[in-house]
Amino acid sequence: GQQLNQSPQSMFIQEGEDVSMNCTSSSIFNTWLWYKQEPGEGPVLLIALYKAGELTSNGRLTAQFGITRKDSFLNISASIPSDVGIYFCAGRPGRTGANNLFFGTGTRLTVIP
Amino acid sequence: GAVVSQHPSRVICKSGTSVKIECRSLDFQATTMFWYRQFPKQSLMLMATSNEGSKATYEQGVEKDKFLINHASLTLSTLTVTSAHPEDSSFYICSALVRANTEAFFGQGTRLTVV
């Protein structure tokens, strides 16, 4: 299936710093999602984006749906230790949840207290 | 939000045996459930889409006779790994769709180890 290129692969940051990660695709997606996964757990949805150019926030998290519909980014402001985990972007060609969801390669975030 | 429960969370089995993993939607009815596989430090790969009352749709390269999926009710889908081999060891995750125009929620995953 399709794979999304996510960068960076890993990040080590000091507590309090801001974080930015992005995801690109060679094809157009109509839905972009960002998930966080902690060890031994399933992914948890953080933010869902449904419209090109859309900018959405969830607390300290902000994500944007790229205008070209081939990319998205996620920012985390003022990081805290519990932000540690793997962040995945996911894209869907269609607009409904019944369509296939393709996942990025993940960004492993480590926050140093 | 909607709760999806997977059972068991961990299982160790011997080569050649079969293992069944359950995915339940606890507080909603899910007409569609998805099964994913995740290798260590890698992303989630979709294995199959399971629709209640009909045959599952498998992704290319996934053997349907090896990974049997049954979606017998609106709250339960099962994945059976038949004649398991060590290379089947992986983290298996399901997700369930509340409605077609919403997002799917993920279960907590099942770590399968075949020895």
PDB file of C-alpha atoms in Angstrom:
ATOM      1  CA  GLY A   1       0.000   0.000   0.000  1.00  0.00           C
ATOM      2  CA  GLN A   2       0.929   3.633  -0.015  1.00  0.00           C
ATOM      3  CA  GLN A   3       3.394   4.884   2.537  1.00  0.00           C
ATOM      4  CA  LEU A   4       3.808   8.364   3.831  1.00  0.00           C
ATOM      5  CA  ASN A   5       7.256   9.830   4.472  1.00  0.00           C
ATOM      6  CA  GLN A   6       7.463  11.221   7.952  1.00  0.00           C
ATOM      7  CA  SER A   7      10.329  13.252   9.382  1.00  0.00           C
ATOM      8  CA  PRO A   8      12.237  13.392  11.520  1.00  0.00           C
ATOM      9  CA  GLN A   9      12.473   9.720  12.473  1.00  0.00           C
ATOM     10  CA  SER A  10      13.389  10.601  16.023  1.00  0.00           C
ATOM     11  CA  MET A  11      13.835  13.675  18.190  1.00  0.00           C
ATOM     12  CA  PHE A  12      15.484  14.291  21.529  1.00  0.00           C
ATOM     13  CA  ILE A  13      14.425  17.591  23.051  1.00  0.00           C
ATOM     14  CA  GLN A  14      14.529  19.430  26.354  1.00  0.00           C
ATOM     15  CA  GLU A  15      11.342  19.846  28.319  1.00  0.00           C
ATOM     16  CA  GLY A  16       9.740  23.157  27.403  1.00  0.00           C
ATOM     17  CA  GLU A  17      10.956  23.182  23.806  1.00  0.00           C
ATOM     18  CA  ASP A  18       8.650  23.219  20.827  1.00  0.00           C
ATOM     19  CA  VAL A  19       8.519  20.274  18.416  1.00  0.00           C
ATOM     20  CA  SER A  20       7.691  20.122  14.755  1.00  0.00           C
ATOM     21  CA  MET A  21       7.264  17.068  12.544  1.00  0.00           C
ATOM     22  CA  ASN A  22       5.881  16.620   9.070  1.00  0.00           C
ATOM     23  CA  CYS A  23       4.540  14.109   6.664  1.00  0.00           C
ATOM     24  CA  THR A  24       4.607  14.052   2.869  1.00  0.00           C
ATOM     25  CA  SER A  25       3.026  11.884   0.241  1.00  0.00           C
ATOM     26  CA  SER A  26       3.439  11.438  -3.484  1.00  0.00           C
ATOM     27  CA  SER A  27      -0.327  11.302  -3.902  1.00  0.00           C
ATOM     28  CA  ILE A  28      -3.237  13.416  -2.751  1.00  0.00           C
ATOM     29  CA  PHE A  29      -5.087  12.665   0.443  1.00  0.00           C
ATOM     30  CA  ASN A  30      -8.456  14.066   1.451  1.00  0.00           C
ATOM     31  CA  THR A  31      -8.021  13.378   5.148  1.00  0.00           C
ATOM     32  CA  TRP A  32      -4.945  13.755   7.347  1.00  0.00           C
ATOM     33  CA  LEU A  33      -4.795  12.403  10.871  1.00  0.00           C
ATOM     34  CA  TRP A  34      -2.186  12.528  13.608  1.00  0.00           C
ATOM     35  CA  TYR A  35      -1.871   9.771  16.215  1.00  0.00           C
ATOM     36  CA  LYS A  36       0.274   9.137  19.266  1.00  0.00           C
ATOM     37  CA  GLN A  37       1.302   5.629  20.232  1.00  0.00           C
ATOM     38  CA  GLU A  38       2.854   4.660  23.548  1.00  0.00           C
ATOM     39  CA  PRO A  39       4.754   1.378  24.038  1.00  0.00           C
ATOM     40  CA  GLY A  40       2.506  -1.675  23.975  1.00  0.00           C
ATOM     41  CA  GLU A  41      -0.593   0.363  23.205  1.00  0.00           C
ATOM     42  CA  GLY A  42      -2.714   1.146  20.180  1.00  0.00           C
ATOM     43  CA  PRO A  43      -2.599   4.589  18.521  1.00  0.00           C
ATOM     44  CA  VAL A  44      -4.690   7.379  19.981  1.00  0.00           C
ATOM     45  CA  LEU A  45      -6.116  10.029  17.663  1.00  0.00           C
ATOM     46  CA  LEU A  46      -4.802  13.523  18.386  1.00  0.00           C
ATOM     47  CA  ILE A  47      -6.053  15.674  15.528  1.00  0.00           C
ATOM     48  CA  ALA A  48      -8.112  15.093  12.375  1.00  0.00           C
ATOM     49  CA  LEU A  49      -7.946  17.373   9.326  1.00  0.00           C
ATOM     50  CA  TYR A  50     -10.457  17.258   6.495  1.00  0.00           C
ATOM     51  CA  LYS A  51      -9.862  20.345   4.383  1.00  0.00           C
ATOM     52  CA  ALA A  52      -6.826  21.625   2.471  1.00  0.00           C
ATOM     53  CA  GLY A  53      -5.301  24.543   4.362  1.00  0.00           C
ATOM     54  CA  GLU A  54      -7.111  23.662   7.581  1.00  0.00           C
ATOM     55  CA  LEU A  55      -5.242  24.519  10.772  1.00  0.00           C
ATOM     56  CA  THR A  56      -6.512  22.800  13.906  1.00  0.00           C
ATOM     57  CA  SER A  57      -5.376  22.894  17.515  1.00  0.00           C
ATOM     58  CA  ASN A  58      -5.848  20.487  20.395  1.00  0.00           C
ATOM     59  CA  GLY A  59      -4.319  21.998  23.518  1.00  0.00           C
ATOM     60  CA  ARG A  60      -0.592  22.360  22.912  1.00  0.00           C
ATOM     61  CA  LEU A  61      -0.851  20.525  19.597  1.00  0.00           C
ATOM     62  CA  THR A  62      -1.426  22.226  16.264  1.00  0.00           C
ATOM     63  CA  ALA A  63      -1.670  20.494  12.910  1.00  0.00           C
ATOM     64  CA  GLN A  64      -2.167  21.734   9.386  1.00  0.00           C
ATOM     65  CA  PHE A  65      -3.464  20.126   6.222  1.00  0.00           C
ATOM     66  CA  GLY A  66      -1.180  21.253   3.379  1.00  0.00           C
ATOM     67  CA  ILE A  67      -2.635  23.244   0.502  1.00  0.00           C
ATOM     68  CA  THR A  68      -1.346  20.724  -2.040  1.00  0.00           C
ATOM     69  CA  ARG A  69      -3.098  17.945  -0.047  1.00  0.00           C
ATOM     70  CA  LYS A  70       0.174  16.028  -0.151  1.00  0.00           C
ATOM     71  CA  ASP A  71       1.534  17.044   3.216  1.00  0.00           C
ATOM     72  CA  SER A  72       0.741  17.855   6.806  1.00  0.00           C
ATOM     73  CA  PHE A  73       2.646  18.995   9.863  1.00  0.00           C
ATOM     74  CA  LEU A  74       2.211  18.663  13.604  1.00  0.00           C
ATOM     75  CA  ASN A  75       3.597  21.095  16.157  1.00  0.00           C
ATOM     76  CA  ILE A  76       3.798  20.515  19.889  1.00  0.00           C
ATOM     77  CA  SER A  77       4.478  23.597  21.981  1.00  0.00           C
ATOM     78  CA  ALA A  78       6.153  23.686  25.384  1.00  0.00           C
ATOM     79  CA  SER A  79       6.832  19.952  25.496  1.00  0.00           C
ATOM     80  CA  ILE A  80       6.443  18.005  28.726  1.00  0.00           C
ATOM     81  CA  PRO A  81       7.744  14.552  29.716  1.00  0.00           C
ATOM     82  CA  SER A  82       4.397  12.854  29.032  1.00  0.00           C
ATOM     83  CA  ASP A  83       4.652  13.882  25.373  1.00  0.00           C
ATOM     84  CA  VAL A  84       7.101  11.000  24.948  1.00  0.00           C
ATOM     85  CA  GLY A  85       5.915   8.453  22.425  1.00  0.00           C
ATOM     86  CA  ILE A  86       5.754   7.717  18.734  1.00  0.00           C
ATOM     87  CA  TYR A  87       3.746  10.098  16.593  1.00  0.00           C
ATOM     88  CA  PHE A  88       2.242   8.826  13.367  1.00  0.00           C
ATOM     89  CA  CYS A  89       0.643  10.747  10.578  1.00  0.00           C
ATOM     90  CA  ALA A  90      -2.001   8.956   8.562  1.00  0.00           C
ATOM     91  CA  GLY A  91      -3.664   9.855   5.314  1.00  0.00           C
ATOM     92  CA  ARG A  92      -6.800   8.725   3.613  1.00  0.00           C
ATOM     93  CA  PRO A  93      -7.590   9.136  -0.086  1.00  0.00           C
ATOM     94  CA  GLY A  94     -11.324   9.308   0.614  1.00  0.00           C
ATOM     95  CA  ARG A  95     -13.348  11.399   3.001  1.00  0.00           C
ATOM     96  CA  THR A  96     -15.004   8.717   5.078  1.00  0.00           C
ATOM     97  CA  GLY A  97     -13.622   6.477   7.770  1.00  0.00           C
ATOM     98  CA  ALA A  98     -14.534   3.417   5.738  1.00  0.00           C
ATOM     99  CA  ASN A  99     -11.727   4.150   3.300  1.00  0.00           C
ATOM    100  CA  ASN A 100      -8.212   2.835   3.778  1.00  0.00           C
ATOM    101  CA  LEU A 101      -5.898   4.698   6.107  1.00  0.00           C
ATOM    102  CA  PHE A 102      -2.188   4.794   5.266  1.00  0.00           C
ATOM    103  CA  PHE A 103       0.320   5.442   8.017  1.00  0.00           C
ATOM    104  CA  GLY A 104       3.550   7.366   8.072  1.00  0.00           C
ATOM    105  CA  THR A 105       6.808   5.880   9.285  1.00  0.00           C
ATOM    106  CA  GLY A 106       6.535   7.527  12.688  1.00  0.00           C
ATOM    107  CA  THR A 107       8.507  10.082  14.717  1.00  0.00           C
ATOM    108  CA  ARG A 108       9.876   8.857  18.037  1.00  0.00           C
ATOM    109  CA  LEU A 109       9.887  11.724  20.528  1.00  0.00           C
ATOM    110  CA  THR A 110      11.989  11.748  23.657  1.00  0.00           C
ATOM    111  CA  VAL A 111      11.619  14.638  26.107  1.00  0.00           C
ATOM    112  CA  ILE A 112      14.466  15.183  28.529  1.00  0.00           C
ATOM    113  CA  PRO A 113      13.315  16.688  31.838  1.00  0.00           C
TER     114      PRO A 113
ATOM    115  CA  GLY B   1     -14.857   8.660  22.930  1.00  0.00           C
ATOM    116  CA  ALA B   2     -15.711   5.193  21.687  1.00  0.00           C
ATOM    117  CA  VAL B   3     -13.908   2.295  23.355  1.00  0.00           C
ATOM    118  CA  VAL B   4     -12.394  -0.606  21.468  1.00  0.00           C
ATOM    119  CA  SER B   5     -11.113  -3.530  23.498  1.00  0.00           C
ATOM    120  CA  GLN B   6      -8.726  -6.199  22.289  1.00  0.00           C
ATOM    121  CA  HIS B   7      -8.097  -9.507  23.977  1.00  0.00           C
ATOM    122  CA  PRO B   8      -5.672 -10.917  24.837  1.00  0.00           C
ATOM    123  CA  SER B   9      -3.126  -8.135  25.223  1.00  0.00           C
ATOM    124  CA  ARG B  10      -0.275 -10.653  25.122  1.00  0.00           C
ATOM    125  CA  VAL B  11      -0.094 -14.255  23.983  1.00  0.00           C
ATOM    126  CA  ILE B  12       2.715 -16.746  23.613  1.00  0.00           C
ATOM    127  CA  CYS B  13       2.046 -19.854  21.580  1.00  0.00           C
ATOM    128  CA  LYS B  14       3.933 -22.779  20.125  1.00  0.00           C
ATOM    129  CA  SER B  15       4.694 -23.089  16.431  1.00  0.00           C
ATOM    130  CA  GLY B  16       1.948 -24.874  14.579  1.00  0.00           C
ATOM    131  CA  THR B  17      -0.859 -23.858  16.902  1.00  0.00           C
ATOM    132  CA  SER B  18      -3.598 -21.337  16.182  1.00  0.00           C
ATOM    133  CA  VAL B  19      -4.314 -18.170  18.110  1.00  0.00           C
ATOM    134  CA  LYS B  20      -7.516 -16.155  18.182  1.00  0.00           C
ATOM    135  CA  ILE B  21      -7.524 -12.421  18.887  1.00  0.00           C
ATOM    136  CA  GLU B  22     -10.770 -10.632  19.693  1.00  0.00           C
ATOM    137  CA  CYS B  23     -11.669  -7.031  18.942  1.00  0.00           C
ATOM    138  CA  ARG B  24     -14.775  -5.653  20.616  1.00  0.00           C
ATOM    139  CA  SER B  25     -16.485  -2.299  20.350  1.00  0.00           C
ATOM    140  CA  LEU B  26     -17.726  -1.741  23.891  1.00  0.00           C
ATOM    141  CA  ASP B  27     -20.137   1.145  23.642  1.00  0.00           C
ATOM    142  CA  PHE B  28     -21.051   1.294  19.972  1.00  0.00           C
ATOM    143  CA  GLN B  29     -21.863  -0.914  17.026  1.00  0.00           C
ATOM    144  CA  ALA B  30     -19.152  -1.180  14.409  1.00  0.00           C
ATOM    145  CA  THR B  31     -20.111  -2.202  10.910  1.00  0.00           C
ATOM    146  CA  THR B  32     -16.470  -1.999   9.845  1.00  0.00           C
ATOM    147  CA  MET B  33     -13.351  -3.083  11.677  1.00  0.00           C
ATOM    148  CA  PHE B  34      -9.754  -3.024  10.483  1.00  0.00           C
ATOM    149  CA  TRP B  35      -6.843  -5.298  11.393  1.00  0.00           C
ATOM    150  CA  TYR B  36      -3.283  -4.013  11.357  1.00  0.00           C
ATOM    151  CA  ARG B  37       0.098  -5.540  11.968  1.00  0.00           C
ATOM    152  CA  GLN B  38       3.045  -3.642  13.400  1.00  0.00           C
ATOM    153  CA  PHE B  39       6.636  -4.854  13.545  1.00  0.00           C
ATOM    154  CA  PRO B  40       9.017  -3.385  16.148  1.00  0.00           C
ATOM    155  CA  LYS B  41       9.896   0.241  15.443  1.00  0.00           C
ATOM    156  CA  GLN B  42       7.808   0.228  12.298  1.00  0.00           C
ATOM    157  CA  SER B  43       4.535   1.670  11.194  1.00  0.00           C
ATOM    158  CA  LEU B  44       1.098   0.046  11.073  1.00  0.00           C
ATOM    159  CA  MET B  45       0.327  -2.001   7.987  1.00  0.00           C
ATOM    160  CA  LEU B  46      -3.277  -2.709   7.118  1.00  0.00           C
ATOM    161  CA  MET B  47      -3.959  -6.434   6.823  1.00  0.00           C
ATOM    162  CA  ALA B  48      -7.662  -6.549   6.145  1.00  0.00           C
ATOM    163  CA  THR B  49     -10.975  -4.739   6.385  1.00  0.00           C
ATOM    164  CA  SER B  50     -13.732  -6.627   8.141  1.00  0.00           C
ATOM    165  CA  ASN B  51     -17.391  -5.893   7.478  1.00  0.00           C
ATOM    166  CA  GLU B  52     -20.137  -7.357   9.638  1.00  0.00           C
ATOM    167  CA  GLY B  53     -21.909 -10.231   7.958  1.00  0.00           C
ATOM    168  CA  SER B  54     -19.642 -10.433   4.937  1.00  0.00           C
ATOM    169  CA  LYS B  55     -16.208 -11.701   3.980  1.00  0.00           C
ATOM    170  CA  ALA B  56     -13.197  -9.659   4.924  1.00  0.00           C
ATOM    171  CA  THR B  57     -11.235  -7.778   2.284  1.00  0.00           C
ATOM    172  CA  TYR B  58      -7.548  -8.607   2.510  1.00  0.00           C
ATOM    173  CA  GLU B  59      -4.662  -6.390   1.461  1.00  0.00           C
ATOM    174  CA  GLN B  60      -2.264  -7.612  -1.169  1.00  0.00           C
ATOM    175  CA  GLY B  61       0.235 -10.081   0.228  1.00  0.00           C
ATOM    176  CA  VAL B  62      -1.866 -11.074   3.254  1.00  0.00           C
ATOM    177  CA  GLU B  63      -2.855 -14.744   3.183  1.00  0.00           C
ATOM    178  CA  LYS B  64      -6.544 -15.073   3.946  1.00  0.00           C
ATOM    179  CA  ASP B  65      -6.217 -18.747   4.852  1.00  0.00           C
ATOM    180  CA  LYS B  66      -3.504 -17.929   7.357  1.00  0.00           C
ATOM    181  CA  PHE B  67      -5.198 -14.920   8.936  1.00  0.00           C
ATOM    182  CA  LEU B  68      -8.859 -15.839   9.313  1.00  0.00           C
ATOM    183  CA  ILE B  69     -11.167 -12.944  10.063  1.00  0.00           C
ATOM    184  CA  ASN B  70     -14.709 -13.319  11.301  1.00  0.00           C
ATOM    185  CA  HIS B  71     -16.987 -10.344  11.948  1.00  0.00           C
ATOM    186  CA  ALA B  72     -20.003 -12.206  13.269  1.00  0.00           C
ATOM    187  CA  SER B  73     -21.684  -9.373  15.121  1.00  0.00           C
ATOM    188  CA  LEU B  74     -21.738  -5.584  15.188  1.00  0.00           C
ATOM    189  CA  THR B  75     -19.517  -5.534  18.268  1.00  0.00           C
ATOM    190  CA  LEU B  76     -17.035  -8.316  17.643  1.00  0.00           C
ATOM    191  CA  SER B  77     -14.425  -9.187  15.047  1.00  0.00           C
ATOM    192  CA  THR B  78     -11.873 -11.961  15.496  1.00  0.00           C
ATOM    193  CA  LEU B  79      -8.526 -12.588  13.868  1.00  0.00           C
ATOM    194  CA  THR B  80      -7.241 -16.158  13.996  1.00  0.00           C
ATOM    195  CA  VAL B  81      -3.602 -16.765  13.145  1.00  0.00           C
ATOM    196  CA  THR B  82      -3.565 -20.354  11.949  1.00  0.00           C
ATOM    197  CA  SER B  83      -0.574 -22.689  12.128  1.00  0.00           C
ATOM    198  CA  ALA B  84       1.497 -19.924  13.648  1.00  0.00           C
ATOM    199  CA  HIS B  85       5.214 -19.621  12.894  1.00  0.00           C
ATOM    200  CA  PRO B  86       7.867 -17.489  14.618  1.00  0.00           C
ATOM    201  CA  GLU B  87       7.733 -14.987  11.741  1.00  0.00           C
ATOM    202  CA  ASP B  88       4.086 -14.326  12.655  1.00  0.00           C
ATOM    203  CA  SER B  89       5.291 -12.824  15.931  1.00  0.00           C
ATOM    204  CA  SER B  90       4.172  -9.216  15.872  1.00  0.00           C
ATOM    205  CA  PHE B  91       1.892  -6.596  17.393  1.00  0.00           C
ATOM    206  CA  TYR B  92      -1.630  -6.901  16.003  1.00  0.00           C
ATOM    207  CA  ILE B  93      -4.004  -3.953  16.356  1.00  0.00           C
ATOM    208  CA  CYS B  94      -7.651  -3.596  15.436  1.00  0.00           C
ATOM    209  CA  SER B  95      -9.694  -0.478  14.899  1.00  0.00           C
ATOM    210  CA  ALA B  96     -13.441  -0.024  14.679  1.00  0.00           C
ATOM    211  CA  LEU B  97     -15.510   2.514  12.810  1.00  0.00           C
ATOM    212  CA  VAL B  98     -18.348   4.208  14.673  1.00  0.00           C
ATOM    213  CA  ARG B  99     -19.973   5.540  11.523  1.00  0.00           C
ATOM    214  CA  ALA B 100     -18.812   5.880   7.954  1.00  0.00           C
ATOM    215  CA  ASN B 101     -18.183   9.609   8.241  1.00  0.00           C
ATOM    216  CA  THR B 102     -16.205   9.452  11.491  1.00  0.00           C
ATOM    217  CA  GLU B 103     -12.794   8.205  12.463  1.00  0.00           C
ATOM    218  CA  ALA B 104     -11.978   4.710  13.622  1.00  0.00           C
ATOM    219  CA  PHE B 105     -10.838   4.051  17.183  1.00  0.00           C
ATOM    220  CA  PHE B 106      -7.999   1.664  17.918  1.00  0.00           C
ATOM    221  CA  GLY B 107      -7.794  -1.209  20.362  1.00  0.00           C
ATOM    222  CA  GLN B 108      -4.832  -1.511  22.688  1.00  0.00           C
ATOM    223  CA  GLY B 109      -3.152  -4.172  20.569  1.00  0.00           C
ATOM    224  CA  THR B 110      -2.130  -7.795  21.040  1.00  0.00           C
ATOM    225  CA  ARG B 111       1.491  -8.837  21.200  1.00  0.00           C
ATOM    226  CA  LEU B 112       1.849 -12.305  19.715  1.00  0.00           C
ATOM    227  CA  THR B 113       5.018 -14.292  20.288  1.00  0.00           C
ATOM    228  CA  VAL B 114       5.370 -17.635  18.540  1.00  0.00           C
ATOM    229  CA  VAL B 115       8.045 -19.903  19.974  1.00  0.00           C
TER     230      VAL B 115
END
